[in-house]
GROMACS .gro file of C-alpha atoms in nm:
model
  216
    1MET     CA    1   0.000   0.000   0.000
    2LYS     CA    2   0.128   0.345  -0.093
    3PHE     CA    3   0.149   0.627   0.159
    4PHE     CA    4   0.057   0.980   0.049
    5ILE     CA    5   0.051   1.280   0.281
    6ASP     CA    6  -0.250   1.509   0.265
    7THR     CA    7  -0.115   1.858   0.324
    8ALA     CA    8   0.028   2.170   0.163
    9ASN     CA    9   0.280   2.222   0.444
   10LEU     CA   10   0.630   2.178   0.303
   11ASP     CA   11   0.789   2.104   0.641
   12GLN     CA   12   0.542   1.822   0.705
   13ILE     CA   13   0.603   1.685   0.355
   14ARG     CA   14   0.979   1.689   0.419
   15GLU     CA   15   0.932   1.514   0.755
   16ALA     CA   16   0.719   1.239   0.602
   17TYR     CA   17   0.962   1.200   0.313
   18ALA     CA   18   1.256   1.172   0.555
   19LEU     CA   19   1.088   0.865   0.710
   20GLY     CA   20   1.152   0.686   0.382
   21ILE     CA   21   0.791   0.570   0.339
   22LEU     CA   22   0.632   0.856   0.143
   23ASP     CA   23   0.506   0.779  -0.207
   24GLY     CA   24   0.319   1.096  -0.295
   25VAL     CA   25   0.117   1.401  -0.189
   26THR     CA   26  -0.243   1.514  -0.214
   27THR     CA   27  -0.361   1.865  -0.146
   28ASN     CA   28  -0.658   2.088  -0.216
   29PRO     CA   29  -0.762   2.456  -0.208
   30SER     CA   30  -0.853   2.437   0.162
   31LEU     CA   31  -0.508   2.302   0.254
   32MET     CA   32  -0.342   2.566   0.034
   33ALA     CA   33  -0.540   2.843   0.207
   34LYS     CA   34  -0.442   2.701   0.547
   35GLU     CA   35  -0.077   2.760   0.453
   36GLY     CA   36  -0.150   3.113   0.329
   37ILE     CA   37  -0.099   3.022  -0.037
   38LYS     CA   38  -0.317   3.265  -0.232
   39GLY     CA   39  -0.339   3.354  -0.599
   40ASN     CA   40  -0.304   3.130  -0.903
   41GLU     CA   41   0.068   3.186  -0.960
   42ALA     CA   42   0.151   3.123  -0.594
   43VAL     CA   43  -0.048   2.800  -0.600
   44LEU     CA   44   0.124   2.678  -0.917
   45GLN     CA   45   0.465   2.759  -0.773
   46HIS     CA   46   0.375   2.572  -0.454
   47TYR     CA   47   0.297   2.263  -0.658
   48ARG     CA   48   0.639   2.296  -0.823
   49ASN     CA   49   0.800   2.322  -0.479
   50ILE     CA   50   0.626   2.002  -0.366
   51CYS     CA   51   0.742   1.821  -0.680
   52GLU     CA   52   1.101   1.909  -0.593
   53ILE     CA   53   1.067   1.728  -0.257
   54VAL     CA   54   0.875   1.411  -0.340
   55GLU     CA   55   0.952   1.158  -0.611
   56GLY     CA   56   0.596   1.041  -0.662
   57ASP     CA   57   0.249   1.140  -0.773
   58ILE     CA   58   0.129   1.482  -0.660
   59SER     CA   59  -0.247   1.545  -0.682
   60ALA     CA   60  -0.327   1.902  -0.789
   61GLU     CA   61  -0.695   1.998  -0.781
   62VAL     CA   62  -0.891   2.185  -1.047
   63LEU     CA   63  -1.137   2.452  -0.932
   64GLY     CA   64  -1.369   2.449  -1.233
   65THR     CA   65  -1.691   2.249  -1.243
   66ASP     CA   66  -1.772   2.259  -1.615
   67PHE     CA   67  -1.600   2.038  -1.873
   68ASN     CA   68  -1.407   2.306  -2.063
   69THR     CA   69  -1.279   2.479  -1.750
   70ILE     CA   70  -1.171   2.148  -1.593
   71ILE     CA   71  -0.982   2.057  -1.911
   72GLU     CA   72  -0.805   2.393  -1.939
   73GLU     CA   73  -0.708   2.400  -1.572
   74GLY     CA   74  -0.600   2.037  -1.584
   75LYS     CA   75  -0.371   2.095  -1.882
   76VAL     CA   76  -0.199   2.380  -1.697
   77LEU     CA   77  -0.151   2.166  -1.388
   78ALA     CA   78  -0.026   1.863  -1.581
   79ALA     CA   79   0.230   2.080  -1.758
   80LEU     CA   80   0.393   2.175  -1.428
   81HIS     CA   81   0.569   1.841  -1.376
   82PRO     CA   82   0.545   1.480  -1.501
   83ASN     CA   83   0.438   1.364  -1.154
   84ILE     CA   84   0.131   1.588  -1.136
   85VAL     CA   85  -0.202   1.404  -1.114
   86VAL     CA   86  -0.504   1.618  -1.197
   87LYS     CA   87  -0.759   1.600  -0.918
   88VAL     CA   88  -1.116   1.615  -1.053
   89PRO     CA   89  -1.446   1.616  -0.860
   90MET     CA   90  -1.701   1.336  -0.896
   91ILE     CA   91  -1.956   1.527  -1.101
   92LYS     CA   92  -2.096   1.467  -1.450
   93ASP     CA   93  -1.853   1.701  -1.625
   94GLY     CA   94  -1.576   1.569  -1.402
   95VAL     CA   95  -1.630   1.215  -1.530
   96LYS     CA   96  -1.631   1.342  -1.888
   97ALA     CA   97  -1.307   1.529  -1.818
   98ILE     CA   98  -1.144   1.221  -1.664
   99LYS     CA   99  -1.215   1.031  -1.985
  100TRP     CA  100  -1.059   1.314  -2.189
  101PHE     CA  101  -0.752   1.325  -1.965
  102THR     CA  102  -0.717   0.947  -1.982
  103ASP     CA  103  -0.734   0.952  -2.361
  104ASN     CA  104  -0.466   1.222  -2.365
  105GLY     CA  105  -0.221   1.055  -2.128
  106ILE     CA  106  -0.287   1.272  -1.821
  107LYS     CA  107  -0.319   1.097  -1.484
  108THR     CA  108  -0.624   1.176  -1.271
  109ASN     CA  109  -0.753   1.145  -0.917
  110CYS     CA  110  -1.133   1.142  -0.890
  111THR     CA  111  -1.210   1.306  -0.557
  112LEU     CA  112  -1.521   1.326  -0.337
  113ILE     CA  113  -1.620   0.960  -0.381
  114PHE     CA  114  -1.892   0.853  -0.139
  115SER     CA  115  -2.047   0.547  -0.307
  116ALA     CA  116  -1.953   0.235  -0.501
  117GLY     CA  117  -2.152   0.362  -0.797
  118GLN     CA  118  -1.938   0.674  -0.816
  119ALA     CA  119  -1.624   0.460  -0.793
  120ILE     CA  120  -1.746   0.246  -1.083
  121LEU     CA  121  -1.806   0.553  -1.303
  122ALA     CA  122  -1.462   0.693  -1.221
  123ALA     CA  123  -1.295   0.362  -1.304
  124LYS     CA  124  -1.488   0.328  -1.630
  125ALA     CA  125  -1.368   0.676  -1.729
  126GLY     CA  126  -1.011   0.565  -1.662
  127ALA     CA  127  -0.923   0.749  -1.340
  128THR     CA  128  -0.575   0.667  -1.214
  129TYR     CA  129  -0.698   0.703  -0.855
  130VAL     CA  130  -1.041   0.719  -0.691
  131SER     CA  131  -1.066   0.886  -0.351
  132PRO     CA  132  -1.337   0.763  -0.111
  133PHE     CA  133  -1.364   1.000   0.188
  134ILE     CA  134  -1.392   0.748   0.470
  135GLY     CA  135  -1.385   0.993   0.763
  136ARG     CA  136  -1.666   1.202   0.621
  137ILE     CA  137  -1.866   0.887   0.546
  138ASP     CA  138  -1.827   0.777   0.909
  139ASP     CA  139  -1.940   1.124   1.022
  140SER     CA  140  -2.262   1.082   0.822
  141GLY     CA  141  -2.349   0.758   1.001
  142TRP     CA  142  -2.235   0.521   0.727
  143ASP     CA  143  -1.932   0.290   0.732
  144GLY     CA  144  -1.637   0.429   0.538
  145MET     CA  145  -1.432   0.113   0.566
  146GLN     CA  146  -1.717  -0.098   0.432
  147LEU     CA  147  -1.713   0.122   0.122
  148ILE     CA  148  -1.339   0.059   0.074
  149SER     CA  149  -1.401  -0.316   0.094
  150GLN     CA  150  -1.694  -0.295  -0.149
  151ILE     CA  151  -1.498  -0.096  -0.406
  152SER     CA  152  -1.199  -0.329  -0.370
  153SER     CA  153  -1.420  -0.632  -0.435
  154ILE     CA  154  -1.589  -0.473  -0.737
  155TYR     CA  155  -1.259  -0.365  -0.892
  156ALA     CA  156  -1.112  -0.713  -0.847
  157ILE     CA  157  -1.416  -0.881  -1.004
  158GLN     CA  158  -1.439  -0.638  -1.295
  159GLY     CA  159  -1.067  -0.596  -1.355
  160PHE     CA  160  -1.070  -0.218  -1.315
  161LYS     CA  161  -0.721  -0.066  -1.303
  162SER     CA  162  -0.799   0.243  -1.097
  163GLN     CA  163  -0.627   0.253  -0.759
  164ILE     CA  164  -0.833   0.306  -0.444
  165LEU     CA  165  -0.689   0.609  -0.265
  166ALA     CA  166  -0.849   0.623   0.080
  167ALA     CA  167  -0.888   0.984   0.190
  168SER     CA  168  -1.023   1.170   0.493
  169ILE     CA  169  -0.805   0.961   0.724
  170ARG     CA  170  -0.858   1.057   1.088
  171ASN     CA  171  -0.628   0.827   1.288
  172ALA     CA  172  -0.368   0.551   1.272
  173ASN     CA  173  -0.631   0.277   1.296
  174HIS     CA  174  -0.793   0.411   0.980
  175ILE     CA  175  -0.466   0.344   0.798
  176ILE     CA  176  -0.445  -0.013   0.929
  177ASP     CA  177  -0.809  -0.079   0.845
  178CYS     CA  178  -0.760   0.058   0.492
  179ALA     CA  179  -0.469  -0.178   0.436
  180GLU     CA  180  -0.685  -0.470   0.549
  181ALA     CA  181  -0.984  -0.358   0.338
  182GLY     CA  182  -0.785  -0.347   0.015
  183ALA     CA  183  -0.697   0.019  -0.039
  184HIS     CA  184  -0.405   0.063  -0.277
  185VAL     CA  185  -0.314   0.402  -0.131
  186ILE     CA  186  -0.394   0.608   0.177
  187THR     CA  187  -0.356   0.983   0.198
  188SER     CA  188  -0.331   1.113   0.550
  189PRO     CA  189  -0.222   1.411   0.756
  190LEU     CA  190   0.115   1.365   0.923
  191ASP     CA  191  -0.015   1.282   1.273
  192PRO     CA  192  -0.196   0.955   1.186
  193ILE     CA  193   0.113   0.839   0.994
  194LEU     CA  194   0.336   0.911   1.293
  195GLY     CA  195   0.074   0.744   1.512
  196LEU     CA  196   0.164   0.412   1.353
  197LEU     CA  197   0.499   0.434   1.532
  198LYS     CA  198   0.345   0.438   1.876
  199HIS     CA  199   0.278   0.152   2.116
  200PRO     CA  200   0.316   0.164   2.496
  201LEU     CA  201   0.499  -0.169   2.505
  202THR     CA  202   0.759  -0.030   2.265
  203ASP     CA  203   0.815   0.263   2.503
  204ILE     CA  204   0.837   0.033   2.804
  205GLY     CA  205   1.073  -0.206   2.626
  206LEU     CA  206   1.302   0.071   2.506
  207ALA     CA  207   1.316   0.228   2.851
  208LYS     CA  208   1.418  -0.109   3.000
  209PHE     CA  209   1.683  -0.167   2.732
  210LEU     CA  210   1.832   0.176   2.802
  211GLU     CA  211   1.822   0.122   3.177
  212ASP     CA  212   1.992  -0.218   3.142
  213ALA     CA  213   2.253  -0.066   2.912
  214LYS     CA  214   2.362   0.166   3.193
  215LYS     CA  215   2.453  -0.142   3.399
  216MET     CA  216   2.691  -0.279   3.137
   0.00000   0.00000   0.00000
């Protein structure tokens, strides 16, 4: 399973990359705004900066919601770097745009997936990645992990090539559950990723080893 970090913070991206486990980055307008990145040119430059840090796919989101605007914005984003993946919303014109991008050799990430039906449409259009938002699904009273399992089963049966990119990760257990449910990729803030390092028995064991070492 691939690990992406979901942020626009360059320091956090560098920290995750330094762990040696980072495969890519996802970000969005909200995360850009959180870092004070404003204006089209500043956003484009920020994507370039991210591409200089990480040797993997970088999802860059379009803002348009009609076919022509999505295509024009996507072409600009894809031209920034070979590793850019154009992030497109799960809407009618978004699906049409994913098909166009696929036919023209541009990688895509279909975002805002909340049902298996949406995941099927995205895969049929040729999306490189589909992004179910498991945390938001859980918040609505449904089971986000069950959706990951359902999509994984459908893709295996039908032979779809799209990769399941589990998004809206809230904690370390989400990451573990996604791995078990068949997600190809998770994208997470830094804290849940670092949370995988933690276990009280590890802390206790290390403390004992260090204490015993003083007696040597």
